[in-house]
mmCIF file of C-alpha atoms and ligand atoms in Angstrom:
data_model
loop_
_atom_site.group_PDB
_atom_site.id
_atom_site.type_symbol
_atom_site.label_atom_id
_atom_site.label_comp_id
_atom_site.label_asym_id
_atom_site.label_seq_id
_atom_site.Cartn_x
_atom_site.Cartn_y
_atom_site.Cartn_z
ATOM 1 C CA MET P 1 17.453 -15.067 -0.170
ATOM 2 C CA ALA P 2 17.101 -17.790 2.335
ATOM 3 C CA SER P 3 14.105 -20.398 2.506
ATOM 4 C CA ASP P 4 12.808 -18.794 5.519
ATOM 5 C CA SER P 5 12.521 -15.709 3.687
ATOM 6 C CA ALA P 6 9.229 -14.659 2.764
ATOM 7 C CA ILE P 7 6.984 -14.844 -0.602
ATOM 8 C CA GLY P 8 6.113 -11.193 -1.750
ATOM 9 C CA VAL P 9 2.506 -11.075 -3.085
ATOM 10 C CA PHE P 10 0.724 -7.742 -4.372
ATOM 11 C CA ASP P 11 -2.550 -6.967 -5.917
ATOM 12 C CA SER P 12 -4.574 -3.611 -6.611
ATOM 13 C CA GLY P 13 -6.428 -4.289 -3.413
ATOM 14 C CA VAL P 14 -7.905 -6.961 -1.078
ATOM 15 C CA GLY P 15 -9.006 -9.071 -4.041
ATOM 16 C CA GLY P 16 -5.321 -10.591 -4.105
ATOM 17 C CA LEU P 17 -6.043 -12.338 -0.693
ATOM 18 C CA THR P 18 -7.786 -15.008 -2.987
ATOM 19 C CA VAL P 19 -4.386 -15.805 -4.302
ATOM 20 C CA ALA P 20 -2.720 -15.464 -0.775
ATOM 21 C CA GLY P 21 -4.988 -17.701 0.986
ATOM 22 C CA ALA P 22 -4.733 -20.537 -1.671
ATOM 23 C CA ILE P 23 -0.799 -20.179 -1.312
ATOM 24 C CA THR P 24 -1.270 -20.508 2.418
ATOM 25 C CA ARG P 25 -3.712 -23.457 2.228
ATOM 26 C CA ALA P 26 -1.170 -25.174 -0.238
ATOM 27 C CA LEU P 27 1.982 -24.333 1.568
ATOM 28 C CA PRO P 28 1.367 -23.713 5.091
ATOM 29 C CA ASN P 29 5.149 -23.094 6.213
ATOM 30 C CA GLU P 30 5.283 -20.396 3.971
ATOM 31 C CA ARG P 31 5.356 -16.934 5.093
ATOM 32 C CA LEU P 32 3.716 -14.366 2.996
ATOM 33 C CA VAL P 33 4.129 -10.400 2.781
ATOM 34 C CA TYR P 34 0.709 -9.280 1.024
ATOM 35 C CA LEU P 35 0.543 -5.866 -0.469
ATOM 36 C CA GLY P 36 -2.601 -4.203 -1.674
ATOM 37 C CA ASP P 37 -2.567 -1.070 -3.663
ATOM 38 C CA THR P 38 -5.689 0.110 -2.392
ATOM 39 C CA ALA P 39 -5.038 3.893 -3.148
ATOM 40 C CA ARG P 40 -4.690 2.830 -6.643
ATOM 41 C CA LEU P 41 -7.495 0.544 -7.085
ATOM 42 C CA PRO P 42 -8.921 -0.454 -9.817
ATOM 43 C CA TYR P 43 -6.248 -1.286 -12.341
ATOM 44 C CA GLY P 44 -8.368 -2.946 -14.567
ATOM 45 C CA SER P 45 -9.586 0.212 -16.006
ATOM 46 C CA LYS P 46 -6.375 1.915 -16.530
ATOM 47 C CA SER P 47 -3.864 1.799 -19.259
ATOM 48 C CA PRO P 48 -1.139 -0.691 -19.529
ATOM 49 C CA ASP P 49 2.030 1.943 -18.793
ATOM 50 C CA VAL P 50 0.006 3.245 -15.776
ATOM 51 C CA VAL P 51 -0.536 -0.245 -14.478
ATOM 52 C CA ARG P 52 3.151 -1.026 -15.096
ATOM 53 C CA ARG P 53 4.189 1.851 -13.144
ATOM 54 C CA TYR P 54 2.101 0.834 -10.421
ATOM 55 C CA ALA P 55 3.418 -2.702 -10.332
ATOM 56 C CA GLU P 56 6.819 -1.281 -10.274
ATOM 57 C CA ARG P 57 6.180 0.614 -7.097
ATOM 58 C CA CYS P 58 4.497 -2.571 -5.374
ATOM 59 C CA ALA P 59 7.577 -4.551 -6.651
ATOM 60 C CA ASP P 60 10.052 -2.004 -5.152
ATOM 61 C CA PHE P 61 8.406 -1.944 -2.061
ATOM 62 C CA LEU P 62 8.191 -5.811 -1.530
ATOM 63 C CA LEU P 63 11.872 -5.858 -2.328
ATOM 64 C CA THR P 64 12.726 -4.127 0.843
ATOM 65 C CA GLN P 65 10.960 -6.808 2.854
ATOM 66 C CA ASP P 66 13.248 -10.047 2.783
ATOM 67 C CA ILE P 67 11.504 -11.911 0.051
ATOM 68 C CA LYS P 68 12.849 -14.874 -1.975
ATOM 69 C CA MET P 69 10.040 -14.513 -4.948
ATOM 70 C CA MET P 70 7.357 -12.563 -5.871
ATOM 71 C CA VAL P 71 3.694 -13.243 -6.871
ATOM 72 C CA ILE P 72 1.854 -11.000 -8.812
ATOM 73 C CA ALA P 73 -1.806 -11.819 -7.902
ATOM 74 C CA CYS P 74 -3.474 -9.209 -9.769
ATOM 75 C CA ASN P 75 -4.710 -10.400 -13.265
ATOM 76 C CA THR P 76 -4.356 -6.791 -14.979
ATOM 77 C CA ALA P 77 -0.776 -6.570 -13.554
ATOM 78 C CA THR P 78 0.346 -9.783 -14.566
ATOM 79 C CA ALA P 79 -1.153 -9.168 -18.065
ATOM 80 C CA HIS P 80 0.935 -5.704 -18.242
ATOM 81 C CA ALA P 81 3.730 -6.169 -16.198
ATOM 82 C CA LEU P 82 4.858 -9.586 -15.636
ATOM 83 C CA HIS P 83 7.562 -9.681 -18.513
ATOM 84 C CA TYR P 84 8.802 -6.316 -17.667
ATOM 85 C CA LEU P 85 9.098 -7.425 -13.706
ATOM 86 C CA GLN P 86 10.759 -10.964 -14.745
ATOM 87 C CA MET P 87 13.056 -9.128 -16.772
ATOM 88 C CA LYS P 88 13.935 -6.292 -14.315
ATOM 89 C CA LEU P 89 14.183 -8.518 -10.783
ATOM 90 C CA GLU P 90 16.704 -10.760 -9.589
ATOM 91 C CA ILE P 91 13.861 -13.147 -7.772
ATOM 92 C CA PRO P 92 11.526 -15.021 -9.616
ATOM 93 C CA VAL P 93 8.049 -13.528 -10.814
ATOM 94 C CA VAL P 94 5.148 -15.809 -11.033
ATOM 95 C CA GLY P 95 1.772 -14.186 -12.364
ATOM 96 C CA VAL P 96 -1.708 -15.820 -12.961
ATOM 97 C CA ILE P 97 -2.409 -15.855 -16.249
ATOM 98 C CA SER P 98 -0.386 -18.908 -17.399
ATOM 99 C CA ALA P 99 -1.653 -20.928 -14.728
ATOM 100 C CA GLY P 100 -5.054 -20.202 -15.152
ATOM 101 C CA ALA P 101 -4.759 -20.871 -18.896
ATOM 102 C CA ARG P 102 -2.929 -24.183 -17.931
ATOM 103 C CA ARG P 103 -5.694 -25.274 -15.646
ATOM 104 C CA ALA P 104 -8.660 -24.441 -18.543
ATOM 105 C CA LEU P 105 -6.868 -26.666 -20.852
ATOM 106 C CA VAL P 106 -6.911 -29.614 -18.412
ATOM 107 C CA VAL P 107 -10.439 -29.366 -17.557
ATOM 108 C CA SER P 108 -11.877 -28.604 -21.001
ATOM 109 C CA ARG P 109 -12.816 -31.705 -23.245
ATOM 110 C CA SER P 110 -14.345 -29.521 -25.842
ATOM 111 C CA LYS P 111 -11.716 -26.903 -26.166
ATOM 112 C CA ARG P 112 -14.001 -24.040 -26.026
ATOM 113 C CA ILE P 113 -12.967 -21.798 -23.192
ATOM 114 C CA GLY P 114 -14.413 -18.854 -22.342
ATOM 115 C CA VAL P 115 -12.347 -16.205 -19.903
ATOM 116 C CA ILE P 116 -13.720 -13.364 -17.855
ATOM 117 C CA GLY P 117 -11.600 -10.617 -16.374
ATOM 118 C CA THR P 118 -11.146 -6.745 -16.139
ATOM 119 C CA ALA P 119 -11.281 -4.508 -19.437
ATOM 120 C CA GLY P 120 -7.647 -4.323 -19.181
ATOM 121 C CA THR P 121 -6.823 -8.029 -19.133
ATOM 122 C CA ILE P 122 -9.438 -8.579 -21.696
ATOM 123 C CA ALA P 123 -7.922 -5.616 -24.007
ATOM 124 C CA SER P 124 -4.353 -7.339 -23.400
ATOM 125 C CA GLY P 125 -5.558 -10.503 -25.021
ATOM 126 C CA ALA P 126 -3.051 -12.271 -22.321
ATOM 127 C CA TYR P 127 -5.090 -15.119 -21.661
ATOM 128 C CA LYS P 128 -6.105 -15.882 -25.301
ATOM 129 C CA LYS P 129 -2.488 -15.892 -25.915
ATOM 130 C CA ALA P 130 -1.620 -18.004 -23.029
ATOM 131 C CA ILE P 131 -4.217 -20.756 -24.025
ATOM 132 C CA HIS P 132 -3.129 -20.612 -27.763
ATOM 133 C CA ALA P 133 0.548 -20.969 -26.888
ATOM 134 C CA LEU P 134 -0.128 -24.204 -25.134
ATOM 135 C CA GLU P 135 -3.403 -25.256 -27.466
ATOM 136 C CA PRO P 136 -3.414 -23.404 -30.830
ATOM 137 C CA GLN P 137 -6.734 -25.360 -31.804
ATOM 138 C CA ALA P 138 -8.727 -23.870 -28.768
ATOM 139 C CA GLU P 139 -11.528 -21.343 -29.126
ATOM 140 C CA VAL P 140 -11.302 -19.030 -26.808
ATOM 141 C CA PHE P 141 -14.277 -16.510 -26.106
ATOM 142 C CA GLU P 142 -13.537 -13.577 -23.934
ATOM 143 C CA GLN P 143 -15.615 -10.990 -22.011
ATOM 144 C CA ALA P 144 -14.595 -8.136 -20.013
ATOM 145 C CA CYS P 145 -16.795 -8.022 -16.834
ATOM 146 C CA PRO P 146 -16.150 -4.662 -15.158
ATOM 147 C CA MET P 147 -18.841 -4.200 -12.921
ATOM 148 C CA PHE P 148 -17.889 -7.271 -10.728
ATOM 149 C CA VAL P 149 -14.901 -5.901 -9.067
ATOM 150 C CA PRO P 150 -17.298 -3.179 -7.453
ATOM 151 C CA LEU P 151 -19.926 -5.744 -6.507
ATOM 152 C CA ALA P 152 -17.397 -8.175 -5.108
ATOM 153 C CA GLU P 153 -15.759 -5.183 -3.219
ATOM 154 C CA GLU P 154 -19.473 -4.317 -1.777
ATOM 155 C CA GLY P 155 -19.984 -7.820 -0.462
ATOM 156 C CA MET P 156 -22.673 -8.227 -3.073
ATOM 157 C CA THR P 157 -21.808 -11.867 -3.593
ATOM 158 C CA SER P 158 -25.049 -13.241 -3.979
ATOM 159 C CA HIS P 159 -27.348 -9.846 -4.801
ATOM 160 C CA GLU P 160 -30.095 -10.134 -6.878
ATOM 161 C CA ALA P 161 -28.508 -6.983 -9.006
ATOM 162 C CA THR P 162 -25.164 -9.457 -9.345
ATOM 163 C CA LYS P 163 -27.307 -12.336 -10.704
ATOM 164 C CA LEU P 164 -28.940 -10.034 -13.014
ATOM 165 C CA ILE P 165 -25.582 -8.470 -14.104
ATOM 166 C CA ALA P 166 -23.866 -11.815 -14.384
ATOM 167 C CA ARG P 167 -26.607 -13.199 -16.579
ATOM 168 C CA ASP P 168 -25.911 -10.245 -18.731
ATOM 169 C CA TYR P 169 -22.472 -10.525 -19.011
ATOM 170 C CA LEU P 170 -22.201 -14.139 -19.562
ATOM 171 C CA LYS P 171 -25.236 -14.825 -21.871
ATOM 172 C CA THR P 172 -22.816 -15.055 -24.810
ATOM 173 C CA MET P 173 -20.926 -17.589 -22.962
ATOM 174 C CA ARG P 174 -24.200 -19.726 -23.065
ATOM 175 C CA GLU P 175 -24.085 -19.179 -26.866
ATOM 176 C CA HIS P 176 -20.480 -20.109 -27.293
ATOM 177 C CA GLU P 177 -21.286 -23.366 -25.655
ATOM 178 C CA ILE P 178 -18.053 -23.216 -23.654
ATOM 179 C CA ASP P 179 -17.268 -26.160 -21.322
ATOM 180 C CA ALA P 180 -14.662 -24.384 -19.091
ATOM 181 C CA LEU P 181 -14.606 -20.569 -18.141
ATOM 182 C CA VAL P 182 -11.599 -19.162 -16.572
ATOM 183 C CA LEU P 183 -11.967 -16.514 -13.727
ATOM 184 C CA GLY P 184 -9.280 -14.174 -14.861
ATOM 185 C CA CYS P 185 -9.465 -11.784 -12.004
ATOM 186 C CA THR P 186 -8.590 -12.052 -8.408
ATOM 187 C CA HIS P 187 -12.394 -10.901 -7.296
ATOM 188 C CA TYR P 188 -14.255 -13.268 -9.168
ATOM 189 C CA PRO P 189 -13.903 -16.467 -7.201
ATOM 190 C CA LEU P 190 -15.887 -14.356 -4.572
ATOM 191 C CA LEU P 191 -18.675 -14.613 -6.983
ATOM 192 C CA ARG P 192 -18.493 -17.881 -8.018
ATOM 193 C CA GLU P 193 -21.946 -18.990 -7.301
ATOM 194 C CA VAL P 194 -23.592 -16.291 -9.101
ATOM 195 C CA ILE P 195 -21.166 -16.868 -11.911
ATOM 196 C CA GLN P 196 -21.985 -20.757 -11.978
ATOM 197 C CA GLU P 197 -25.563 -20.261 -11.761
ATOM 198 C CA ALA P 198 -25.115 -17.964 -14.941
ATOM 199 C CA VAL P 199 -23.055 -20.031 -17.290
ATOM 200 C CA GLY P 200 -24.671 -23.437 -16.263
ATOM 201 C CA SER P 201 -23.338 -26.393 -14.213
ATOM 202 C CA GLN P 202 -22.261 -28.014 -17.101
ATOM 203 C CA VAL P 203 -19.150 -25.444 -17.271
ATOM 204 C CA ALA P 204 -16.178 -25.850 -15.219
ATOM 205 C CA LEU P 205 -14.778 -22.607 -13.397
ATOM 206 C CA CYS P 206 -11.150 -22.612 -13.430
ATOM 207 C CA ASP P 207 -9.955 -20.370 -10.427
ATOM 208 C CA SER P 208 -6.632 -18.801 -11.365
ATOM 209 C CA ALA P 209 -5.697 -18.120 -7.744
ATOM 210 C CA GLU P 210 -5.671 -21.793 -7.254
ATOM 211 C CA ALA P 211 -3.833 -22.862 -10.258
ATOM 212 C CA CYS P 212 -1.118 -20.393 -9.339
ATOM 213 C CA THR P 213 -0.023 -22.312 -6.481
ATOM 214 C CA ASP P 214 1.674 -24.685 -8.477
ATOM 215 C CA ASP P 215 3.993 -22.452 -10.230
ATOM 216 C CA VAL P 216 4.919 -20.793 -6.777
ATOM 217 C CA LYS P 217 5.536 -24.275 -5.354
ATOM 218 C CA ALA P 218 7.791 -25.296 -8.673
ATOM 219 C CA VAL P 219 9.639 -22.457 -8.244
ATOM 220 C CA LEU P 220 10.553 -22.846 -4.435
ATOM 221 C CA THR P 221 11.149 -26.332 -5.213
ATOM 222 C CA ASP P 222 13.511 -26.005 -8.088
ATOM 223 C CA THR P 223 15.573 -23.047 -6.257
ATOM 224 C CA ARG P 224 15.702 -24.955 -2.959
ATOM 225 C CA LYS P 225 13.937 -22.286 -1.055
ATOM 226 C CA LEU P 226 10.803 -24.189 0.030
ATOM 227 C CA ALA P 227 10.144 -23.072 3.849
ATOM 228 C CA GLU P 228 11.171 -26.571 6.051
ATOM 229 C CA LYS P 229 9.084 -25.031 8.932
ATOM 230 C CA LYS P 230 6.528 -22.170 9.875
ATOM 231 C CA SER P 231 8.738 -19.206 9.135
ATOM 232 C CA GLY P 232 6.958 -16.456 11.149
ATOM 233 C CA PRO P 233 3.534 -14.523 10.784
ATOM 234 C CA HIS P 234 2.548 -13.328 7.487
ATOM 235 C CA ARG P 235 2.583 -9.142 7.183
ATOM 236 C CA PHE P 236 -0.334 -7.322 5.190
ATOM 237 C CA TYR P 237 0.473 -3.805 3.841
ATOM 238 C CA LEU P 238 -2.027 -1.468 2.154
ATOM 239 C CA THR P 239 -1.608 1.974 0.393
ATOM 240 C CA ASP P 240 -4.969 3.020 1.776
ATOM 241 C CA VAL P 241 -7.440 1.662 4.579
ATOM 242 C CA GLN P 242 -10.038 -0.240 3.021
ATOM 243 C CA ALA P 243 -12.791 -1.506 5.218
ATOM 244 C CA SER P 244 -13.642 -4.841 3.449
ATOM 245 C CA PHE P 245 -9.853 -6.087 4.363
ATOM 246 C CA ARG P 246 -10.324 -7.285 7.782
ATOM 247 C CA THR P 247 -13.619 -9.518 6.701
ATOM 248 C CA LEU P 248 -11.787 -11.027 3.749
ATOM 249 C CA ALA P 249 -8.353 -11.746 5.401
ATOM 250 C CA ALA P 250 -10.218 -13.132 8.588
ATOM 251 C CA ARG P 251 -11.841 -15.560 6.013
ATOM 252 C CA PHE P 252 -8.476 -16.648 4.666
ATOM 253 C CA PHE P 253 -5.966 -15.975 7.607
ATOM 254 C CA GLY P 254 -8.166 -16.123 10.666
ATOM 255 C CA ALA P 255 -8.325 -13.223 13.224
ATOM 256 C CA ASP P 256 -4.540 -11.912 13.145
ATOM 257 C CA THR P 257 -4.458 -9.792 10.100
ATOM 258 C CA ASP P 258 -3.808 -6.330 11.125
ATOM 259 C CA PRO P 259 -2.961 -4.199 7.890
ATOM 260 C CA GLU P 260 -0.226 -1.589 8.080
ATOM 261 C CA ARG P 261 -0.678 1.633 5.729
ATOM 262 C CA VAL P 262 2.438 2.277 3.353
ATOM 263 C CA ASP P 263 3.131 5.259 1.050
ATOM 264 C CA LEU P 264 4.073 4.354 -2.259
HETATM 265 N N1 LIG Y 1 -6.827 -7.181 -9.215
HETATM 266 C C1 LIG Y 1 -7.595 -6.913 -10.354
HETATM 267 C C2 LIG Y 1 -7.486 -8.051 -11.362
HETATM 268 O O1 LIG Y 1 -7.045 -9.145 -10.760
HETATM 269 C C3 LIG Y 1 -9.071 -6.786 -10.330
HETATM 270 C C4 LIG Y 1 -9.513 -4.955 -9.313
HETATM 271 C C5 LIG Y 1 -8.956 -3.979 -10.148
HETATM 272 O O2 LIG Y 1 -9.271 -3.487 -11.243
HETATM 273 O O3 LIG Y 1 -7.799 -3.336 -9.853
HETATM 274 O O4 LIG Y 1 -7.600 -7.864 -12.540
#
């Protein structure tokens, strides 16, 4: 694959646009092919085998799109399918979890770290393992927040109901006196303000989406595949139409974001 090939990015839906947006901000010459598996969303409540199978289908589609590397923007799919796809594919595959773990350890002084994610991500213990691999002494407190995805999808990012739910989910984080909280789900950066209010301003929020761009850059630098000049328009694919796609995509990519539908 040449340096003007694209970066393939997939997520269970539109939330991965937070990751795609972060990549284009950090690496503006790169061309992205984004796939949102909206027909099968949510991945967060599904079992590991099912998520792995869905992730494999997403990967197979992206491999037909002249890509030089793949980013699993979905935390749940990273938890269940990253190692599998890294073994299977011939191009580099990057997920969002190890980057989020690294970022948390950089910003945390007390090494008392909270992690929030979907039920699947939290049950996998993937963040805890990634943090402990780097800092065995760190104390990690995990909490699944399954209602956050539908609230973000509905655009209820500052609604009173969202604030109430956030306070309830995150009250144990206050009790644990964490000083860093990993937003271990694509959608949670969209609820950043409500989450910050619920945990208190002393807690640093670590966005896996932002953190993963360092890994993308490192892979492209190591493989000498960084795009030297703007290499064409991004492309967006969804497995089902989703009304919220355009609003969210416009936020990160401007107006030119017509998604195409694909059947996987
Ligand atoms: N993309 C998923 C994640 O980051 C959240 C949405 C879902 O449950 O599919 O874990």
